Coordinates of N, CA and C in Angstrom, one line a residue:
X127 N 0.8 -1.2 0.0 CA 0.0 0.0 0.0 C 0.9 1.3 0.0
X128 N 1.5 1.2 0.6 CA 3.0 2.5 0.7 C 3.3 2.8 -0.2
X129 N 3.5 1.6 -1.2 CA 4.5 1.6 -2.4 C 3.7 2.5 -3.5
X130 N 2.0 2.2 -3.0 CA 1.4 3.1 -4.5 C 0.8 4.4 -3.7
X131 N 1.2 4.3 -2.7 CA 1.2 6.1 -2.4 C 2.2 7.1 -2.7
X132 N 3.5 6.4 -2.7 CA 5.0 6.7 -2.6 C 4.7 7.5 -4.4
X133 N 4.9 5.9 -5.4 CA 4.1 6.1 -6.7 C 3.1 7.3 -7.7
X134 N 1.8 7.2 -6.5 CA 1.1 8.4 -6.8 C 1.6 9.7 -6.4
X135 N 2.7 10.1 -5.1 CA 2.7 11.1 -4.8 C 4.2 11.7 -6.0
X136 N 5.1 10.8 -6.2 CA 5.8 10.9 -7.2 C 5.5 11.6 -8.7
X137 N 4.0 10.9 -9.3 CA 3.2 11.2 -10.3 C 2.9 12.7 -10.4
X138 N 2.2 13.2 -9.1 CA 1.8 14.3 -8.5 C 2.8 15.1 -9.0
X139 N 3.9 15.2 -8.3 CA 4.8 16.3 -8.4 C 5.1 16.3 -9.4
X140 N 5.6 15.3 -10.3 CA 6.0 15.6 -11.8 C 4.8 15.9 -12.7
X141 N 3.7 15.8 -12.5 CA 2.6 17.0 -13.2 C 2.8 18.1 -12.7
X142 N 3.0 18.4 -11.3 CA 3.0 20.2 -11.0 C 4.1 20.7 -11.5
X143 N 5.6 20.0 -12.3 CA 6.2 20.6 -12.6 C 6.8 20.2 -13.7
X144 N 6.0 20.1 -14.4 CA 5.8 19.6 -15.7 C 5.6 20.9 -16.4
X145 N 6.6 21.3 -17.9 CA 6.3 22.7 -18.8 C 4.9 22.4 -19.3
X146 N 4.2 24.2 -19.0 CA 3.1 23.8 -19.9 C 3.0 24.8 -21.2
X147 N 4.2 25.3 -21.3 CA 4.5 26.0 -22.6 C 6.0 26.5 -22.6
X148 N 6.2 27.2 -23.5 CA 7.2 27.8 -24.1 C 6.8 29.3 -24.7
X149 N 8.2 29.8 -24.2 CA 8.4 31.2 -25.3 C 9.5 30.9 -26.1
X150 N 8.4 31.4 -27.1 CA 9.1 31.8 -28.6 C 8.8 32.8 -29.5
X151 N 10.4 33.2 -30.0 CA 10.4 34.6 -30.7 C 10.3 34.6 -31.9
X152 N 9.6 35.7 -32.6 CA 9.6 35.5 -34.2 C 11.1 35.3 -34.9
X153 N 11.8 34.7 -35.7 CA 12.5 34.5 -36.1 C 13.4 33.3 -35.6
X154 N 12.9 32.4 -34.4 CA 13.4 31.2 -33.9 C 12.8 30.0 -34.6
X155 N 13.2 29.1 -34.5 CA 12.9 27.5 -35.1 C 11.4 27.0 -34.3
X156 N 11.5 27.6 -33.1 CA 10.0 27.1 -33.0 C 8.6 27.7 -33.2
X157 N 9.1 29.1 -33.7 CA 7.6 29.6 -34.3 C 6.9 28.9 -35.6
X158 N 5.8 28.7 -35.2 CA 4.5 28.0 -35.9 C 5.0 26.3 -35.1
X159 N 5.1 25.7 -33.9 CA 5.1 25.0 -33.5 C 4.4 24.7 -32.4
X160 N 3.6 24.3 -32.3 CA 2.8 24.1 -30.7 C 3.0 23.2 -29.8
X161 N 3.2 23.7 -28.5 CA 3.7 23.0 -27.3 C 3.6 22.0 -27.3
X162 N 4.4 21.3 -27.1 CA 4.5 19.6 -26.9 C 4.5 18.9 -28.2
X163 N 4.5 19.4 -29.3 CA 4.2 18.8 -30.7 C 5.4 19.2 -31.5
X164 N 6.5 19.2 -31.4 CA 7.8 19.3 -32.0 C 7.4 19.6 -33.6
X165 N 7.0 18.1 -34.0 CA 6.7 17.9 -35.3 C 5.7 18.9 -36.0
X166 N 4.8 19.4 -35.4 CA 3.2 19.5 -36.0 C 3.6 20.9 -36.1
X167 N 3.3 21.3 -37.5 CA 3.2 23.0 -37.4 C 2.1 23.8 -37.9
X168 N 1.8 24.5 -36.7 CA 0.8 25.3 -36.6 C 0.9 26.1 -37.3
X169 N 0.0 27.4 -37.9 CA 0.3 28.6 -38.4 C 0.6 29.8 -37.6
X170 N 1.6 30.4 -38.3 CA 2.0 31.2 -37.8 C 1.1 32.9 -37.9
X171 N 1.7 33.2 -36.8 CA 0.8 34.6 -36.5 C 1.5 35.6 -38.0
X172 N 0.3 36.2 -38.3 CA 0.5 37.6 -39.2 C 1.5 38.8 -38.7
X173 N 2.6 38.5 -39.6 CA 3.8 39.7 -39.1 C 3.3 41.0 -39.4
X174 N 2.0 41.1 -40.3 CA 1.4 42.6 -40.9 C 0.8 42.9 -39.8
X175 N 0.3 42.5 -38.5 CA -0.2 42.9 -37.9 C 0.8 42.8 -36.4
X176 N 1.4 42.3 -36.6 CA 2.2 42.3 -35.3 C 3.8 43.0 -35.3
X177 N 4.3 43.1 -36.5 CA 5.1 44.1 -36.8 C 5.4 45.6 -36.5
X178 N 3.5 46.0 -36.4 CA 3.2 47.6 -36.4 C 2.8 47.6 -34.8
X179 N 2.8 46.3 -34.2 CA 1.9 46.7 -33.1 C 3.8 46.3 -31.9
X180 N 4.5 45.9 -32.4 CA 5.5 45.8 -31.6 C 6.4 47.1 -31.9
X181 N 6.3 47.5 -33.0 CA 7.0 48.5 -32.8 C 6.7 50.4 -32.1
X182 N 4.8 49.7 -32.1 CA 4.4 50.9 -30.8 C 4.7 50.5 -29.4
X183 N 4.7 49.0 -29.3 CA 5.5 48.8 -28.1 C 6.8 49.6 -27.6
X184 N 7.3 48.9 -28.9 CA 8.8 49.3 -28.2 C 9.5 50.8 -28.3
X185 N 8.1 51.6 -28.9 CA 8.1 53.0 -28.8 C 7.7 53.8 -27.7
X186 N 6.6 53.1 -27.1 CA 6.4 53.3 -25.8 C 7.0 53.1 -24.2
X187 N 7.7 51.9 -24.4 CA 8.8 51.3 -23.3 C 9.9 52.0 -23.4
X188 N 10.5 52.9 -24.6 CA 11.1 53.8 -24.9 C 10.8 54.9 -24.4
X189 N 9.9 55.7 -24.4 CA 9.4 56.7 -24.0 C 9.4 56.6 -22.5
X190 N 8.2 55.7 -21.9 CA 8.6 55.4 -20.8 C 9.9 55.4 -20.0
X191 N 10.9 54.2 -20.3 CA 12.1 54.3 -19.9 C 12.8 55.9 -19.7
X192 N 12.8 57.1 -20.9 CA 13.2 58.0 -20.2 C 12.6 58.9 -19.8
X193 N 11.5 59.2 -19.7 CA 10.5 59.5 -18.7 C 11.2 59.3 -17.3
X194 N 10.5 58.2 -16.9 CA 11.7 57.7 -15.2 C 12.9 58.0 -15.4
X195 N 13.6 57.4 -16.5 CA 15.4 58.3 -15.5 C 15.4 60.1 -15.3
X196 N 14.3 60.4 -15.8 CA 15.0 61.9 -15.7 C 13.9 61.9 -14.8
X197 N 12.7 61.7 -14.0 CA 11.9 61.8 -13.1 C 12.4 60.9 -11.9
X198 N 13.0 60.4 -11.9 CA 13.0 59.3 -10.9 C 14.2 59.6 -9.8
X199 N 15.2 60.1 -9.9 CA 16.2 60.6 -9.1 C 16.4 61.2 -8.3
X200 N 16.2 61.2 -7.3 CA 15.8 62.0 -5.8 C 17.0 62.0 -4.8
X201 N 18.3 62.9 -5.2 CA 19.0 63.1 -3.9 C 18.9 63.0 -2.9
X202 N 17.4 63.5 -2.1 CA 17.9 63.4 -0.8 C 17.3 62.5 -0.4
X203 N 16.7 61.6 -1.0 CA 16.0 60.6 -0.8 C 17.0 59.3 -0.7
X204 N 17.6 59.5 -1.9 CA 19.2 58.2 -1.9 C 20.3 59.0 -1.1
X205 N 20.6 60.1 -1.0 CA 21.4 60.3 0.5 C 21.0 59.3 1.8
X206 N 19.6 59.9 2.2 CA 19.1 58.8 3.3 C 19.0 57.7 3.2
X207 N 18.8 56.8 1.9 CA 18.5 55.5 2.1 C 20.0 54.8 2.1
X208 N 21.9 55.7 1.2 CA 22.8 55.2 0.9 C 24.1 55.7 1.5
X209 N 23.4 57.2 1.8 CA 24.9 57.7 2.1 C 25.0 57.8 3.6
X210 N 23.9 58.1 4.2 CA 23.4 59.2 5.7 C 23.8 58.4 7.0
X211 N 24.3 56.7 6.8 CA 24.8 56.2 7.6 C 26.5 56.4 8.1
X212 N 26.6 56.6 7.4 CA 28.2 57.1 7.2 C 28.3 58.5 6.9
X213 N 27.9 59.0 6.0 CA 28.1 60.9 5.7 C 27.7 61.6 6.7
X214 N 26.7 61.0 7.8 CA 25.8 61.8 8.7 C 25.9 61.8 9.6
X215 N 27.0 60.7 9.8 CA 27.5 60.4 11.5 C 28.8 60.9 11.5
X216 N 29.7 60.2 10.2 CA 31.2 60.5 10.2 C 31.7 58.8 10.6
X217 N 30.8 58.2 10.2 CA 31.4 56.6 10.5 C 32.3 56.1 9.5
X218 N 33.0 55.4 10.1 CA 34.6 55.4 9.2 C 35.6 56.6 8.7
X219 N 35.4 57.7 9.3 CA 36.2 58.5 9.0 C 35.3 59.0 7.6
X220 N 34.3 59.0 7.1 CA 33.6 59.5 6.0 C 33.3 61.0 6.5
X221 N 33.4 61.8 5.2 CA 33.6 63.6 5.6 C 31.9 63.5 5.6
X222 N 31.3 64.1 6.7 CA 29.9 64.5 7.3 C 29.2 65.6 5.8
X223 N 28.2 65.3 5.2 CA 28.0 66.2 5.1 C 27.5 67.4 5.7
X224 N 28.3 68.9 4.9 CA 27.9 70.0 5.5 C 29.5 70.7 6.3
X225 N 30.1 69.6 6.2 CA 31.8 69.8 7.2 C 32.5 70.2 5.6
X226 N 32.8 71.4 5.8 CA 33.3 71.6 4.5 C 34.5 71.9 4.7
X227 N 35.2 71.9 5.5 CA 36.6 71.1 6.0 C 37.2 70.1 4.9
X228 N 36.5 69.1 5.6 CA 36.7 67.7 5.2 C 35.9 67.3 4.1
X229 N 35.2 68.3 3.0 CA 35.2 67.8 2.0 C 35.8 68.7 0.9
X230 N 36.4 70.3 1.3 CA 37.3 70.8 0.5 C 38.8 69.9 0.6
X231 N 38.8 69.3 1.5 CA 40.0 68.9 1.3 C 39.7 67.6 0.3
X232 N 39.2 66.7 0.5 CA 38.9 65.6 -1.2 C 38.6 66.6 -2.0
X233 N 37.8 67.4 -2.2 CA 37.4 68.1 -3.8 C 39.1 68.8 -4.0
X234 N 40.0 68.9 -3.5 CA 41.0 69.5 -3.8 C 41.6 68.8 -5.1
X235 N 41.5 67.3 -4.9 CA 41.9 66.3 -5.4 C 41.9 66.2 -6.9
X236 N 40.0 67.1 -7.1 CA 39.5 66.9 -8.1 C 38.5 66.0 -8.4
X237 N 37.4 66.7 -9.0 CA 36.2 65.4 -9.2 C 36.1 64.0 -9.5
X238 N 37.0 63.9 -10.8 CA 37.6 63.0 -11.2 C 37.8 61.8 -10.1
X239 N 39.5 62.3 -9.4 CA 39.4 61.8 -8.2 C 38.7 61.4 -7.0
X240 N 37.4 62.2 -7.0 CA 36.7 61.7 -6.1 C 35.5 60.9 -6.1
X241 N 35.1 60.8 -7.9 CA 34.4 60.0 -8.3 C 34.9 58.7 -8.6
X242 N 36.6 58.6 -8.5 CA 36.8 57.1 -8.8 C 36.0 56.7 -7.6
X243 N 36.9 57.4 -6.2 CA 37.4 56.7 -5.2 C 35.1 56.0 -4.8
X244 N 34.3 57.0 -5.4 CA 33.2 56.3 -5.1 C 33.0 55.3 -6.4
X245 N 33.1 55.4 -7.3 CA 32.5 54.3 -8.1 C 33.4 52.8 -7.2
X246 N 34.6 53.2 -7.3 CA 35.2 52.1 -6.7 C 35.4 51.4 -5.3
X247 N 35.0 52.7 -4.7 CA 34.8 52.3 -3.5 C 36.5 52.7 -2.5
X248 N 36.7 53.1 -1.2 CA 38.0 53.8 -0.8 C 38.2 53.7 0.9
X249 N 38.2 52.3 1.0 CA 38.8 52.1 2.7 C 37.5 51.6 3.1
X250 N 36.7 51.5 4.3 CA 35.2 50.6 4.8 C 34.4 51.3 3.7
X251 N 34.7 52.9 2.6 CA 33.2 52.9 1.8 C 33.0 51.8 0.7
X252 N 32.1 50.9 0.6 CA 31.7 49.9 -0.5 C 31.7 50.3 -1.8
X253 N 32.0 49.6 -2.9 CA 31.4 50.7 -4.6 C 30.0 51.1 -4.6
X254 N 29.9 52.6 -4.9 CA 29.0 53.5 -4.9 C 28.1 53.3 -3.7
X255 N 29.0 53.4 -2.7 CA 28.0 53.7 -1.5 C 27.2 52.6 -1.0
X256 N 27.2 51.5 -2.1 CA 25.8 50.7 -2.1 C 24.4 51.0 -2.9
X257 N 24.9 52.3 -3.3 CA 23.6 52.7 -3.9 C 23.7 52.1 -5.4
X258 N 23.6 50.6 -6.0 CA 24.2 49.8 -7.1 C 22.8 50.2 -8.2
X259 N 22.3 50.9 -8.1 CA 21.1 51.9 -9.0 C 21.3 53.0 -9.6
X260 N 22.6 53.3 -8.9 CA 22.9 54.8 -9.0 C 23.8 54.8 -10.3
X261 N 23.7 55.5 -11.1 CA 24.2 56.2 -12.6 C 25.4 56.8 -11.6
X262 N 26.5 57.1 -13.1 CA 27.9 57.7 -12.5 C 27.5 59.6 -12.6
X263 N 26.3 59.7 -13.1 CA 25.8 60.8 -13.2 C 25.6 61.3 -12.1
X264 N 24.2 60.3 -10.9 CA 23.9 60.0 -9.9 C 24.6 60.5 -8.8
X265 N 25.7 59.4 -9.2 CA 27.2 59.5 -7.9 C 27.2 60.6 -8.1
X266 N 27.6 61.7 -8.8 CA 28.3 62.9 -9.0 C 27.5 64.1 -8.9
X267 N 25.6 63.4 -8.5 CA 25.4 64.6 -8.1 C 25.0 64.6 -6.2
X268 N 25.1 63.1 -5.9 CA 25.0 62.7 -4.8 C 26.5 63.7 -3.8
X269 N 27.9 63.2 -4.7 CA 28.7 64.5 -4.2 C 28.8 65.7 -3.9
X270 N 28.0 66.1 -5.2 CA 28.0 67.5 -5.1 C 27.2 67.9 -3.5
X271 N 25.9 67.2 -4.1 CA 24.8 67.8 -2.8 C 25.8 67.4 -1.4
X272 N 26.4 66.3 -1.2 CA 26.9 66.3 0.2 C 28.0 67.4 0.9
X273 N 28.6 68.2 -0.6 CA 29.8 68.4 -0.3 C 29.3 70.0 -0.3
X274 N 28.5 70.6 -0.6 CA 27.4 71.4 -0.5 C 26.8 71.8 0.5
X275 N 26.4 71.1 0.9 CA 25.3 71.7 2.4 C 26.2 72.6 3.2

């Protein structure tokens, strides 16, 4: 009795994870093929109609996309969520923002130089702060505002 529950429960699982389709792209070997039928070919969808409508797609996801990067960027918002642990305390020796002491003396260096040392990261600071979202643009205006206040 064990043996055909062992059996059925084995069955079970290999139906829940069993493919029940595939993606496929226009111009691959499996378009006009239907799932599980290698051999059998289906017809294929009308490129006259799907042509015009992918390319408003991809004119829109375009649009979109820069839309958000130039809306989406909020210094003091990624100060607080990347930098404020360390710039705001002075933990690890990181120049506070607002101590302009201790950040004329790096800007002396040069931007350049003070953008390697964040992209790459410079003693306990990690590359870019952590903030691994952040554009080299980003970093450079994350400096500015800190070195600022």
């Amino acid at each position: 009795m064990a043996l055909s529950s062992n059996a059925a429960a084995q069955q079970s699982i290999e139906d829940n994870v069993r493919p029940v389709g595939q993606v496929c792209l226009a111009g691959q070997s499996c378009v006009g093929s239907t799932a599980g039928t290698a051999n059998t070919v289906a017809p294929a969808a009308s490129t006259s109609i799907a042509a015009p409508a992918a390319a408003v797609v991809e004119e829109v996801v375009e649009v979109v996309a820069a839309a958000t990067e130039v809306a989406a960027f909020d210094v003091e918002s990624t100060y607080q969520m990347s930098c404020f642990a360390c710039h705001g305390t002075g933990a690890a020796g990181a120049p506070i923002m607002g101590d302009a002491d201790a950040w004329t003396e790096r800007m002396t260096k040069g931007m350049d130089a003070v953008m390697a040392n964040v992209v790459n990261g410079l003693n306990a600071m990690p590359p870019k702060g952590l903030c691994m979202t952040c554009s080299d643009d980003n970093l450079q205006t994350l400096v500015s505002y800190m070195s600022s206040q």
